[in-house]
JSON list of C-alpha atoms in Angstrom, two decimals:
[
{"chain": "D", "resi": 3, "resn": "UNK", "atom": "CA", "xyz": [0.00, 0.00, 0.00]},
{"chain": "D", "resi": 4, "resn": "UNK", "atom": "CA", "xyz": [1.23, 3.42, -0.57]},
{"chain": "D", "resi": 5, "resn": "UNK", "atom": "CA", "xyz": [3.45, 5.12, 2.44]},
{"chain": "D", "resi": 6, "resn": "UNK", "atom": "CA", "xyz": [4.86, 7.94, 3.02]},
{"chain": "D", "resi": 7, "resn": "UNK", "atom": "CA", "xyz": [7.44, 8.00, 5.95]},
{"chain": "D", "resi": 8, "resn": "UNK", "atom": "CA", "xyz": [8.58, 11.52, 7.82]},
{"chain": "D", "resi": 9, "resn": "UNK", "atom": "CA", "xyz": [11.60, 11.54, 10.21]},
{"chain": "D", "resi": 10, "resn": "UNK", "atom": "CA", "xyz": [9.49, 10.50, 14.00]},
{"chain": "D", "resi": 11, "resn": "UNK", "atom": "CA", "xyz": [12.05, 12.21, 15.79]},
{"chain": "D", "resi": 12, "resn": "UNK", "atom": "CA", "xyz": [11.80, 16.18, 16.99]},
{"chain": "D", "resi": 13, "resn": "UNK", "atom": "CA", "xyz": [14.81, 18.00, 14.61]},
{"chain": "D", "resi": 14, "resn": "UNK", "atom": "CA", "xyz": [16.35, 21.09, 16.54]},
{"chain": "D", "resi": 15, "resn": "UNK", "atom": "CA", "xyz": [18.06, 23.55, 14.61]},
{"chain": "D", "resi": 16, "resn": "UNK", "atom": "CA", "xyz": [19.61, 26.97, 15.86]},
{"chain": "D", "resi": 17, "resn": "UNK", "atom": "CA", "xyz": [17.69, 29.99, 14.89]},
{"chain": "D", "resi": 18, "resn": "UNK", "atom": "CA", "xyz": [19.69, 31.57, 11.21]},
{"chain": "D", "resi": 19, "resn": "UNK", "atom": "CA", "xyz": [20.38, 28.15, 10.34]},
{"chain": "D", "resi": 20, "resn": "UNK", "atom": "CA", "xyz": [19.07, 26.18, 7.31]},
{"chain": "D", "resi": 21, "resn": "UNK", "atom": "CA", "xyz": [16.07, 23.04, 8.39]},
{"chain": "D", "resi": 22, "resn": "UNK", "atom": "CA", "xyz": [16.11, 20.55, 6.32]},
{"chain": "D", "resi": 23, "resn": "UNK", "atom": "CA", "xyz": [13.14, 17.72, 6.43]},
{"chain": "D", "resi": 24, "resn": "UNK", "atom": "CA", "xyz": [12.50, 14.41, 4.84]},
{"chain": "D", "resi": 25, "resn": "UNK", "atom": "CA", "xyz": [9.86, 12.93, 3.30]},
{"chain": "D", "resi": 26, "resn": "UNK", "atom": "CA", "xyz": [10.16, 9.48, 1.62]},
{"chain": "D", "resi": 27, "resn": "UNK", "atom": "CA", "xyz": [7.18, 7.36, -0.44]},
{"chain": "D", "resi": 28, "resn": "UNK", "atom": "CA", "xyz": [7.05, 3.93, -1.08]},
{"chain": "D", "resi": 29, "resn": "UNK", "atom": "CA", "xyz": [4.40, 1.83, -3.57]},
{"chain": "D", "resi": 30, "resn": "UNK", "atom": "CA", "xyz": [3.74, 5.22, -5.65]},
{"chain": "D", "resi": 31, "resn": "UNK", "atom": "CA", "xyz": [4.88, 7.01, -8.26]},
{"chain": "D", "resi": 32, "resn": "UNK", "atom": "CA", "xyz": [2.79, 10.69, -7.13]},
{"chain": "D", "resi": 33, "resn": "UNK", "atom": "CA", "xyz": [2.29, 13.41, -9.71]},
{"chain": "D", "resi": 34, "resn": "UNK", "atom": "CA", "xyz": [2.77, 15.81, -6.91]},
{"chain": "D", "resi": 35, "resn": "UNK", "atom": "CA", "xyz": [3.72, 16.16, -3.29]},
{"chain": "D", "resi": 36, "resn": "UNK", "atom": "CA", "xyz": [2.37, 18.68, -0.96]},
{"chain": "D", "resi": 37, "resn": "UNK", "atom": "CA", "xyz": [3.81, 20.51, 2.21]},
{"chain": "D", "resi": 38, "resn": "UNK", "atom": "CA", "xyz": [2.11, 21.55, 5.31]},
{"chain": "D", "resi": 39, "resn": "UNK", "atom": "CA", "xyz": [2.45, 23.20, 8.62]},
{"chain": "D", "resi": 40, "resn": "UNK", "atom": "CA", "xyz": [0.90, 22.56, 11.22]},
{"chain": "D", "resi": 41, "resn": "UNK", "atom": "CA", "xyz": [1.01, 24.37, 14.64]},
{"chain": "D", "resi": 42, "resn": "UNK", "atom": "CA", "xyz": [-0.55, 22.48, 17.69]},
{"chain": "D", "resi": 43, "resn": "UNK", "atom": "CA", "xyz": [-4.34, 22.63, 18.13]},
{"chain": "D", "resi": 44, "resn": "UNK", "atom": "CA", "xyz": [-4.82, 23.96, 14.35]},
{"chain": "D", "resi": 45, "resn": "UNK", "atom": "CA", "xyz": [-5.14, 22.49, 10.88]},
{"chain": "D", "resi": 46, "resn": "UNK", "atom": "CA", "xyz": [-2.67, 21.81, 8.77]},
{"chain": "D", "resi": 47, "resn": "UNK", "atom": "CA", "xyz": [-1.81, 25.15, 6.82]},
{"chain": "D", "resi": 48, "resn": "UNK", "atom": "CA", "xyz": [-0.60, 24.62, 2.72]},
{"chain": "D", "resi": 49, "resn": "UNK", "atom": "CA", "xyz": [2.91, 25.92, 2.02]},
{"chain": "D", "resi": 50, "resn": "UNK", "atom": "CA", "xyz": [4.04, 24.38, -1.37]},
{"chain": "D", "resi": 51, "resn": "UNK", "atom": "CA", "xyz": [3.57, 21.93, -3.59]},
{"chain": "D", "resi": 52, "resn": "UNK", "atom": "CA", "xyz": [6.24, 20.05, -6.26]},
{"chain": "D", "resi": 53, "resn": "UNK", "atom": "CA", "xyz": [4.77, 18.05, -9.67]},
{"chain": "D", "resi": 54, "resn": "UNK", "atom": "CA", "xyz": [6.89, 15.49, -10.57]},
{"chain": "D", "resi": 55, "resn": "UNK", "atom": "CA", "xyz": [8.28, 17.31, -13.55]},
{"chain": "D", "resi": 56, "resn": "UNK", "atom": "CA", "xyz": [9.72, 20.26, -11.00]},
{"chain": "D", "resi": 57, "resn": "UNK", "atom": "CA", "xyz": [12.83, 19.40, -9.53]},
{"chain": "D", "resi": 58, "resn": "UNK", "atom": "CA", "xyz": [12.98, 22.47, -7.11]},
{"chain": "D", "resi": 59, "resn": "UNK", "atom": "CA", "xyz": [10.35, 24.95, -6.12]},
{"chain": "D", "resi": 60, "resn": "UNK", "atom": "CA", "xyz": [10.69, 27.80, -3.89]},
{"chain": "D", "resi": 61, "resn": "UNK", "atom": "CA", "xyz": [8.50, 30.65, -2.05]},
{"chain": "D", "resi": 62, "resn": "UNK", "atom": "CA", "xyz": [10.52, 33.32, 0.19]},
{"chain": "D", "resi": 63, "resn": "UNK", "atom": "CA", "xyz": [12.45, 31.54, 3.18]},
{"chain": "D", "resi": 64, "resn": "UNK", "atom": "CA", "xyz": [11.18, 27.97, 1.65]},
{"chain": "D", "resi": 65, "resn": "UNK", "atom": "CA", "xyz": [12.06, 25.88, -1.01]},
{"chain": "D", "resi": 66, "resn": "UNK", "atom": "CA", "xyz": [10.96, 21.83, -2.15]},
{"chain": "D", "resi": 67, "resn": "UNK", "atom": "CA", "xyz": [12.91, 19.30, -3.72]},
{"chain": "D", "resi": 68, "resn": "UNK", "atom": "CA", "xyz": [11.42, 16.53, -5.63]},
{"chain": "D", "resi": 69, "resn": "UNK", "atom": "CA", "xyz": [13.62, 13.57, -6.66]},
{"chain": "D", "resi": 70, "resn": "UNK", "atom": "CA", "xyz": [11.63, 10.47, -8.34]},
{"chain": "D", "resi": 71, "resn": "UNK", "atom": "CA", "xyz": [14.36, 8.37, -8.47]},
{"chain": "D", "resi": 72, "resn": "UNK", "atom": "CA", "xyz": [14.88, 8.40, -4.90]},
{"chain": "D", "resi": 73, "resn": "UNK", "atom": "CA", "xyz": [11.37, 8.67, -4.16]},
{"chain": "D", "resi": 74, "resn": "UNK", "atom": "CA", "xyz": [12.09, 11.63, -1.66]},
{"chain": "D", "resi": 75, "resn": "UNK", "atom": "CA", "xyz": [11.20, 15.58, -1.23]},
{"chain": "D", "resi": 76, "resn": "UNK", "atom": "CA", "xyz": [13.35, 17.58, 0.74]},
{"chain": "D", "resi": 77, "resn": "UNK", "atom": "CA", "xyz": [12.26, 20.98, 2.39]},
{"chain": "D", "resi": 78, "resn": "UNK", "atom": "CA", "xyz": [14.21, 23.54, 2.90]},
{"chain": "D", "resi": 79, "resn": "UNK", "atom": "CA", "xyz": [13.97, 26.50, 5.98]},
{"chain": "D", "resi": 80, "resn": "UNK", "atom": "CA", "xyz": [16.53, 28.99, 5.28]},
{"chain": "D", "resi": 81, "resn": "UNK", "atom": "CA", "xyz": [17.59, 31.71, 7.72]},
{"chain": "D", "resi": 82, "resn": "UNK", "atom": "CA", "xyz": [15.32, 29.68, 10.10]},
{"chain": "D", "resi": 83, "resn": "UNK", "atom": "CA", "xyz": [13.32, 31.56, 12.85]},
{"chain": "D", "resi": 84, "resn": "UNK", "atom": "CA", "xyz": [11.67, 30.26, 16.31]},
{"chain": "D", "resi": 85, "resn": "UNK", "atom": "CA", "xyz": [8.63, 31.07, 14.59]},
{"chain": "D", "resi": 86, "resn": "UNK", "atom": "CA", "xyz": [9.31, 28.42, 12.01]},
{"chain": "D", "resi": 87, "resn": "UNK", "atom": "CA", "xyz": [8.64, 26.19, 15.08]},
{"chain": "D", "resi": 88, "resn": "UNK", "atom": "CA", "xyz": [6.20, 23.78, 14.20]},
{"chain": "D", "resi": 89, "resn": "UNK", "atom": "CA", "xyz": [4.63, 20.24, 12.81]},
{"chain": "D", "resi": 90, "resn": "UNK", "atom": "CA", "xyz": [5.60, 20.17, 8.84]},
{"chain": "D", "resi": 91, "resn": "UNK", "atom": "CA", "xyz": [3.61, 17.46, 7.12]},
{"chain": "D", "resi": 92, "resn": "UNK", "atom": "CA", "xyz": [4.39, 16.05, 3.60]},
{"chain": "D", "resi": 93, "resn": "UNK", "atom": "CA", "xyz": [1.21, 14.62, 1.35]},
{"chain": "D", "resi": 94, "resn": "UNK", "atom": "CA", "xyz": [0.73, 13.16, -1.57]},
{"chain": "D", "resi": 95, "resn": "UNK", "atom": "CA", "xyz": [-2.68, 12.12, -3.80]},
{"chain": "D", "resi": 96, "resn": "UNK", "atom": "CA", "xyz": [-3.52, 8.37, -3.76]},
{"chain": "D", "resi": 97, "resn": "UNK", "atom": "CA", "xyz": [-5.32, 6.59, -6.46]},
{"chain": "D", "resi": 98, "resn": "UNK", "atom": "CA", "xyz": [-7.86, 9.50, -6.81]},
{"chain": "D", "resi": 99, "resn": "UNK", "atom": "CA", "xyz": [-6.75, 12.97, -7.31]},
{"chain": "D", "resi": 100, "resn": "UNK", "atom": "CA", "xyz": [-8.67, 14.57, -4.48]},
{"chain": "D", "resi": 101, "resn": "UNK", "atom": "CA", "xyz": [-7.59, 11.70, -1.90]},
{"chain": "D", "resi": 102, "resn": "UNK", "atom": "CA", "xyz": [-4.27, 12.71, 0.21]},
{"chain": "D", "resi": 103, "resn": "UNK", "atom": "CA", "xyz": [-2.13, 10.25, 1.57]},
{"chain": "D", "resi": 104, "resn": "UNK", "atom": "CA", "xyz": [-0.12, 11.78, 4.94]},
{"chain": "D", "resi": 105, "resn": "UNK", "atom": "CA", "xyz": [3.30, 11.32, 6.58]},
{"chain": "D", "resi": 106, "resn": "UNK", "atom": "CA", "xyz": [2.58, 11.52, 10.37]},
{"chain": "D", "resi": 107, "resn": "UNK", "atom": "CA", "xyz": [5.09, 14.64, 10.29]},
{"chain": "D", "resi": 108, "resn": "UNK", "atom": "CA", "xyz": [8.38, 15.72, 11.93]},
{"chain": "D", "resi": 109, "resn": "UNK", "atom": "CA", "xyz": [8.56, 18.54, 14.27]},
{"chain": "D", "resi": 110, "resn": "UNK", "atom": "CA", "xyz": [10.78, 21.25, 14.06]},
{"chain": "D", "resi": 111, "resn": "UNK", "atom": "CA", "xyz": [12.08, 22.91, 16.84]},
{"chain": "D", "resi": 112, "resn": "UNK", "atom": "CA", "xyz": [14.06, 26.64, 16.40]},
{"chain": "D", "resi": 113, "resn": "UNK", "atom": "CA", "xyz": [16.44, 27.33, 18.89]},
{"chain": "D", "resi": 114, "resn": "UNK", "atom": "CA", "xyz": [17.04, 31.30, 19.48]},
{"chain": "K", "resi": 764, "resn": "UNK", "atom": "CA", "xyz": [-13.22, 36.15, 3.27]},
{"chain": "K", "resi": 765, "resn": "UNK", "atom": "CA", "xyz": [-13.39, 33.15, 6.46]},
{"chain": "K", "resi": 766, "resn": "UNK", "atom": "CA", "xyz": [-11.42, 30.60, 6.03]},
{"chain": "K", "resi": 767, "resn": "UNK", "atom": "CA", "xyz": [-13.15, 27.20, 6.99]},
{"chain": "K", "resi": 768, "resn": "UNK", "atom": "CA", "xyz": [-14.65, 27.24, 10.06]},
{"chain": "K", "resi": 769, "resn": "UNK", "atom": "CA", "xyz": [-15.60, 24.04, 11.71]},
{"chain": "K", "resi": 770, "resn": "UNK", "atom": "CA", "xyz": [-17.29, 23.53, 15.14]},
{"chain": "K", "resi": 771, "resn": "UNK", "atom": "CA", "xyz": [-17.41, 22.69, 17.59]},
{"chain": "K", "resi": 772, "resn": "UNK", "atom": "CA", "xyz": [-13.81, 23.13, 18.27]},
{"chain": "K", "resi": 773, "resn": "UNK", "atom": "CA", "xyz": [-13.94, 20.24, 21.12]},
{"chain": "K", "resi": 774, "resn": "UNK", "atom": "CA", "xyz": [-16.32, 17.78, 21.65]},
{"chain": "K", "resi": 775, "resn": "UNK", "atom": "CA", "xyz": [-16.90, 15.72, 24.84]},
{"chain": "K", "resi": 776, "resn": "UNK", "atom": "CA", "xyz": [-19.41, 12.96, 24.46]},
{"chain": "K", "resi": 777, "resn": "UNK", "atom": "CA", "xyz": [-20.09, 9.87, 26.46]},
{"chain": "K", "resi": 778, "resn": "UNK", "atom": "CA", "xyz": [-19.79, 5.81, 25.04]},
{"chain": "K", "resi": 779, "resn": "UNK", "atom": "CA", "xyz": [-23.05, 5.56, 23.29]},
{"chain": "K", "resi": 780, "resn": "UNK", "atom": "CA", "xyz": [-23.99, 8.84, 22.55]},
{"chain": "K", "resi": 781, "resn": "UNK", "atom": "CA", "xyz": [-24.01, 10.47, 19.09]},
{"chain": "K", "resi": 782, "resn": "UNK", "atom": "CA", "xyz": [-21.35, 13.05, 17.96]},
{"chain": "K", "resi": 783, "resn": "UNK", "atom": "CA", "xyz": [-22.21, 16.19, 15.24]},
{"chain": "K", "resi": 784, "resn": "UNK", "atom": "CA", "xyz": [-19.29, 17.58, 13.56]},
{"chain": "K", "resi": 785, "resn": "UNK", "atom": "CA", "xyz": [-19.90, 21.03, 11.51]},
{"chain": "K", "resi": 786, "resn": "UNK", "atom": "CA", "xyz": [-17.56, 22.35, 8.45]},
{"chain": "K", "resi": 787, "resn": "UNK", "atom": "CA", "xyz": [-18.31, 25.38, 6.44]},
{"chain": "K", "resi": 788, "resn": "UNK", "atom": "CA", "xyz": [-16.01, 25.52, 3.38]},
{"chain": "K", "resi": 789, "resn": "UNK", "atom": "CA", "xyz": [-14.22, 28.44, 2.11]},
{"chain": "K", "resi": 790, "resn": "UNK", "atom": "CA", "xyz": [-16.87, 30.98, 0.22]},
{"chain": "K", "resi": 791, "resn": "UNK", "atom": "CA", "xyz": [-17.16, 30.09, -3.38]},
{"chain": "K", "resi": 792, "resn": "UNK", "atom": "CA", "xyz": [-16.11, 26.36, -2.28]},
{"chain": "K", "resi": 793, "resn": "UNK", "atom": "CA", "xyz": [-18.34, 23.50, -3.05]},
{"chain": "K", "resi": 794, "resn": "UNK", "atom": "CA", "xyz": [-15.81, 20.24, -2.49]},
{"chain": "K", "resi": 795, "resn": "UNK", "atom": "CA", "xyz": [-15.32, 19.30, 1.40]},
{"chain": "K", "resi": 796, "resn": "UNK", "atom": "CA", "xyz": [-13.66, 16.35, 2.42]},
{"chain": "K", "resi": 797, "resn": "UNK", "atom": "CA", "xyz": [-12.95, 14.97, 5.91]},
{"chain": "K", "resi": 798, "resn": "UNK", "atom": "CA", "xyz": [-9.75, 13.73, 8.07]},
{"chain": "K", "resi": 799, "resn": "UNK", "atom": "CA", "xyz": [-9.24, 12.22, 10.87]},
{"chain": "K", "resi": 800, "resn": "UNK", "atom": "CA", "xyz": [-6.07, 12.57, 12.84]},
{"chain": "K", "resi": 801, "resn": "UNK", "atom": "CA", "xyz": [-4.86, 10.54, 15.35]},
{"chain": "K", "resi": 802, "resn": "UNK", "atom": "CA", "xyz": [-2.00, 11.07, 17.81]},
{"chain": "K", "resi": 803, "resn": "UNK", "atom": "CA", "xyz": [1.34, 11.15, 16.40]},
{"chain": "K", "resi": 804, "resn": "UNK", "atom": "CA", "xyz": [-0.29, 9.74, 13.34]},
{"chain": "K", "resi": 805, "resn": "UNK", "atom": "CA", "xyz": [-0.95, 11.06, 9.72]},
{"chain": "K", "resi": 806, "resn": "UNK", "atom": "CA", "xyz": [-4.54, 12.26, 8.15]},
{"chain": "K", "resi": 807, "resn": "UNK", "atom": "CA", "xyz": [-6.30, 9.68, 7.00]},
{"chain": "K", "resi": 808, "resn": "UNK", "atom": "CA", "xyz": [-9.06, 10.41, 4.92]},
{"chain": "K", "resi": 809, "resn": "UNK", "atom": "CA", "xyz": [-12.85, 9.94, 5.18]},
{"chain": "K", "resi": 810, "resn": "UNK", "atom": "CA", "xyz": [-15.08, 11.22, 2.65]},
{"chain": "K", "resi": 811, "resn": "UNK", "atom": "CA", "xyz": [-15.09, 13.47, 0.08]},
{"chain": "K", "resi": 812, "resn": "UNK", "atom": "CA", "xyz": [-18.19, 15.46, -0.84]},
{"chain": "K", "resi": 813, "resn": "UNK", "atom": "CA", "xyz": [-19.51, 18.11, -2.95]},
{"chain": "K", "resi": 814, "resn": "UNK", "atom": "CA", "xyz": [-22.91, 19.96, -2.72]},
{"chain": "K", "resi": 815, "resn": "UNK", "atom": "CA", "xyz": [-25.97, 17.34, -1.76]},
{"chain": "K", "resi": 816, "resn": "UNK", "atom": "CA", "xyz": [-23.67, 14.05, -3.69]},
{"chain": "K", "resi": 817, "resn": "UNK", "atom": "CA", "xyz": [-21.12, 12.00, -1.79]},
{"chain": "K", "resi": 818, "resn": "UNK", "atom": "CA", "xyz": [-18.47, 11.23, -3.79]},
{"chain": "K", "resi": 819, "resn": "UNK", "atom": "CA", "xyz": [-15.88, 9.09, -2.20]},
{"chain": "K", "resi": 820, "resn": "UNK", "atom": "CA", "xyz": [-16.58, 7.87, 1.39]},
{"chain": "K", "resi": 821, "resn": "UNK", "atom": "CA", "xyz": [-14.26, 4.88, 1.26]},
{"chain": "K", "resi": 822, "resn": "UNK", "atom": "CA", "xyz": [-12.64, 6.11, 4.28]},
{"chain": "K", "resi": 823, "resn": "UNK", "atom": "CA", "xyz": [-15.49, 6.25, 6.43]},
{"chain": "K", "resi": 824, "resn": "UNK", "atom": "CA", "xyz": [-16.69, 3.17, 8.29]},
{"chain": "K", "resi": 825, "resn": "UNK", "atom": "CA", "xyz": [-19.48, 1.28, 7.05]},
{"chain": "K", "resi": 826, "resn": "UNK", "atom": "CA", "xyz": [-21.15, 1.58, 10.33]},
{"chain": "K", "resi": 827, "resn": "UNK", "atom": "CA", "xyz": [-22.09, 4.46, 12.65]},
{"chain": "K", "resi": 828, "resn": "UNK", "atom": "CA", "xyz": [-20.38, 7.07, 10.60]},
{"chain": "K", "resi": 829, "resn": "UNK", "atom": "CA", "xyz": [-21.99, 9.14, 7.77]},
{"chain": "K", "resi": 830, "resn": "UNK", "atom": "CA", "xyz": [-22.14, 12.72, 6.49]},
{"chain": "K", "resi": 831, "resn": "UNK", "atom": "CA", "xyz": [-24.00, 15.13, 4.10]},
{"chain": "K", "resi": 832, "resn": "UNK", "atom": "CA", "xyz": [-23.11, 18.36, 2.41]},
{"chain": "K", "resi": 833, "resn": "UNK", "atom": "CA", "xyz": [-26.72, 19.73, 2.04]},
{"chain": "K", "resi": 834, "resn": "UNK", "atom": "CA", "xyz": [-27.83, 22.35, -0.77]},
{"chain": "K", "resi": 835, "resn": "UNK", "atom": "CA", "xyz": [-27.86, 24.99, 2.47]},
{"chain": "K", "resi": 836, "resn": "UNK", "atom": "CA", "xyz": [-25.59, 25.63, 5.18]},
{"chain": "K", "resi": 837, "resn": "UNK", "atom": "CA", "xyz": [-22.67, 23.26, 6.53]},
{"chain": "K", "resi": 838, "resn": "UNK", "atom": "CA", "xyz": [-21.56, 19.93, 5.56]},
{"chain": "K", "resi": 839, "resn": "UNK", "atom": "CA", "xyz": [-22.14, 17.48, 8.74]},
{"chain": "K", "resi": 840, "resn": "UNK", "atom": "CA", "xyz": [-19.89, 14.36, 9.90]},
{"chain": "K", "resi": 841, "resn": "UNK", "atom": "CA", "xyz": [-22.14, 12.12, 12.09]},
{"chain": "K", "resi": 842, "resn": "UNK", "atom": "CA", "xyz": [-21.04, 9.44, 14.59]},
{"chain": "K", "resi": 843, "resn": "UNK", "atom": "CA", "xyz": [-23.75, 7.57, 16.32]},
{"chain": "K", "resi": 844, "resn": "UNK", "atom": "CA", "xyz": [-23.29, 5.25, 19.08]},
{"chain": "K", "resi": 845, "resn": "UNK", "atom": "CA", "xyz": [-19.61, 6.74, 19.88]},
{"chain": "K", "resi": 846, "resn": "UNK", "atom": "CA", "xyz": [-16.72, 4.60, 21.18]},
{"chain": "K", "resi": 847, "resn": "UNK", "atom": "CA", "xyz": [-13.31, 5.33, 23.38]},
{"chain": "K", "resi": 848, "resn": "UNK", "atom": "CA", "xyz": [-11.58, 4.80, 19.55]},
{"chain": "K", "resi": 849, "resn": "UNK", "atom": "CA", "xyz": [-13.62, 7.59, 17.51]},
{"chain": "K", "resi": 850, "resn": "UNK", "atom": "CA", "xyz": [-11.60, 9.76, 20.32]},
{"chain": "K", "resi": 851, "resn": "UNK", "atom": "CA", "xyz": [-9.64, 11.81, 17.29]},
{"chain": "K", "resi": 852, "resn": "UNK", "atom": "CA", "xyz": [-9.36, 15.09, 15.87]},
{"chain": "K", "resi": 853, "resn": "UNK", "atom": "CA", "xyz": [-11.77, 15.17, 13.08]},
{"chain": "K", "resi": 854, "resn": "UNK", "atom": "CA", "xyz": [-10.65, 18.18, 10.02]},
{"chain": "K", "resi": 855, "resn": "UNK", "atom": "CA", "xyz": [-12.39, 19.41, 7.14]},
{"chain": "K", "resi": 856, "resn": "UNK", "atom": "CA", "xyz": [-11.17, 20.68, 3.87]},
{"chain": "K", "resi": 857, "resn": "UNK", "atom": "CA", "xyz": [-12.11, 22.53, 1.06]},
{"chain": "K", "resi": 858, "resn": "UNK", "atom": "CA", "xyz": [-11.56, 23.45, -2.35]},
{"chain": "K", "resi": 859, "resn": "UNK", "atom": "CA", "xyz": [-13.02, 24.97, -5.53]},
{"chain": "K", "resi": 860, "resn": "UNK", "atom": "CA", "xyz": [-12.70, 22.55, -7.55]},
{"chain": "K", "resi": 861, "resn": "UNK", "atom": "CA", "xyz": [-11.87, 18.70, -8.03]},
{"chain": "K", "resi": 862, "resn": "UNK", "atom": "CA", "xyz": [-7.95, 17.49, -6.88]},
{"chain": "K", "resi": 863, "resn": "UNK", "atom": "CA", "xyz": [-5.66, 19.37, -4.96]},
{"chain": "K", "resi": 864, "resn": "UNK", "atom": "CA", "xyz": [-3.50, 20.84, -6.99]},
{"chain": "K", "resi": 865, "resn": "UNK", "atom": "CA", "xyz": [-3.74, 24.01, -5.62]},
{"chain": "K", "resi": 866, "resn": "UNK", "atom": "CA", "xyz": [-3.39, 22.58, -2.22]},
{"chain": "K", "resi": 867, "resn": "UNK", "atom": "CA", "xyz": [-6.55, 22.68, 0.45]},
{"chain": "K", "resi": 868, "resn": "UNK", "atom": "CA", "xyz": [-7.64, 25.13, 3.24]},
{"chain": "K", "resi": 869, "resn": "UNK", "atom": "CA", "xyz": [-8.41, 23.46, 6.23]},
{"chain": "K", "resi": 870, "resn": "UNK", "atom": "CA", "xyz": [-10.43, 24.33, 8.94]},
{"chain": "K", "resi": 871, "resn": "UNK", "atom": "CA", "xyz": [-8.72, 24.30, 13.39]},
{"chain": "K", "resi": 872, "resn": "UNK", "atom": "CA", "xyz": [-10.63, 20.77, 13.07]},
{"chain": "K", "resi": 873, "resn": "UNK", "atom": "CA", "xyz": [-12.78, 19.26, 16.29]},
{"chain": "K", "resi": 874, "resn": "UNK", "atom": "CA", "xyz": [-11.23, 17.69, 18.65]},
{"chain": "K", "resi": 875, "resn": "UNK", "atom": "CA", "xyz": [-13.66, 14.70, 20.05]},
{"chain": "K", "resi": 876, "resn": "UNK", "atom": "CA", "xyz": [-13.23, 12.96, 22.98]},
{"chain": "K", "resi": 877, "resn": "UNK", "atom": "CA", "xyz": [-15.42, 10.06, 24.31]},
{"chain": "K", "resi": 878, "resn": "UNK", "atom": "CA", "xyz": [-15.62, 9.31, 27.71]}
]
């Protein structure tokens, strides 16, 4: 069955620094990916999202790798803030286009 | 412009009883779908719905579960006859048209907990 797999474990990262997060699929070959944030006790918020014929996409401080042959995304924090602080959750559509599949998510932590 | 709005925003209801969940999509929205989220656990999706039709709801359990997306006002996720594992936090989503490719907008969600 399609999976996507996030890194379980909190990542802490000194404020100005670069955050990099993982986000691997197995059993699917996605036409996109999607990235979310999600802050505790809210819904997840949309950032970006990557086809599969984009190898990089960016917006301001953020930016999304897509590589097929790995099956992997990559995002990218740059000049990371403690506001960045947060739940980041990777997605991608199953067999219909509507229906999302979800990592569970790797927290990021910002250390001033 | 409201984003999606969903309510309550928690829900405390005892083994047995039934559960209402409300979502309002996004003006100018007519697709909603539902999630449910579990503790350190991903979405997992529900149902999928646009105006009066169900579209997809092969999420949902067969039984005790259902939901609507009437001509007027919100779209409704119903749990009758709640159990200790519906405990959850239930979000809605919306979007103008069919696929994500423009991402969703979710709502804060409801956070339901049976007792």
């Amino acid at each position: 069955s399609q999976k996507i797999e996030q890194n379980s474990e909190a990542l802490n990262i000194q404020e100005g620094k670069t955050a990099t997060l993982t986000c691997n699929y197995t059993n699917y070959s996605p036409a996109y990916l999607q990235w979310y944030r999600q802050d505790p006790g809210r819904g997840p918020v949309f950032l970006l999202l990557i086809r599969e014929n984009e190898k990089e996409k960016r917006k301001e401080r953020l930016k999304v790798t897509f590589d097929t042959t790995l099956k992997q995304s990559l995002f990218h924090i740059t000049a990371s803030q403690p506001a960045d602080s947060a739940t980041y959750l990777c997605a991608h559509q199953g067999d219909s286009n509507y229906q999302l599949i979800w990592g569970a998510g790797t927290k990021l932590i910002i250390k001033p | 412009n409201a984003g999606v709005m969903q309510n309550p925003r928690h829900l405390v209801r005892r083994r047995g009883q039934e559960a209402r969940l409300r979502c309002s999509p996004m003006k100018g929205h007519s697709h909603v779908y539902w999630y449910r989220q579990l503790p350190e656990e991903g979405l997992k999706f529900m149902v999928y719905l646009q105006k009066e039709n169900i579209i997809d709801e092969s999420g949902m359990p067969k039984e005790r579960f259902s939901a609507e997306f009437p001509k007027e006002g919100p779209s409704i996720l119903r749990i009758q006859q709640v159990v200790r594992g519906d405990s959850a936090a239930y979000f809605c989503a919306s979007s103008p048209g069919t696929g994500g490719g423009d991402g969703y907008t979710f709502g804060s969600g409801t956070r339901l907990t049976v007792v």
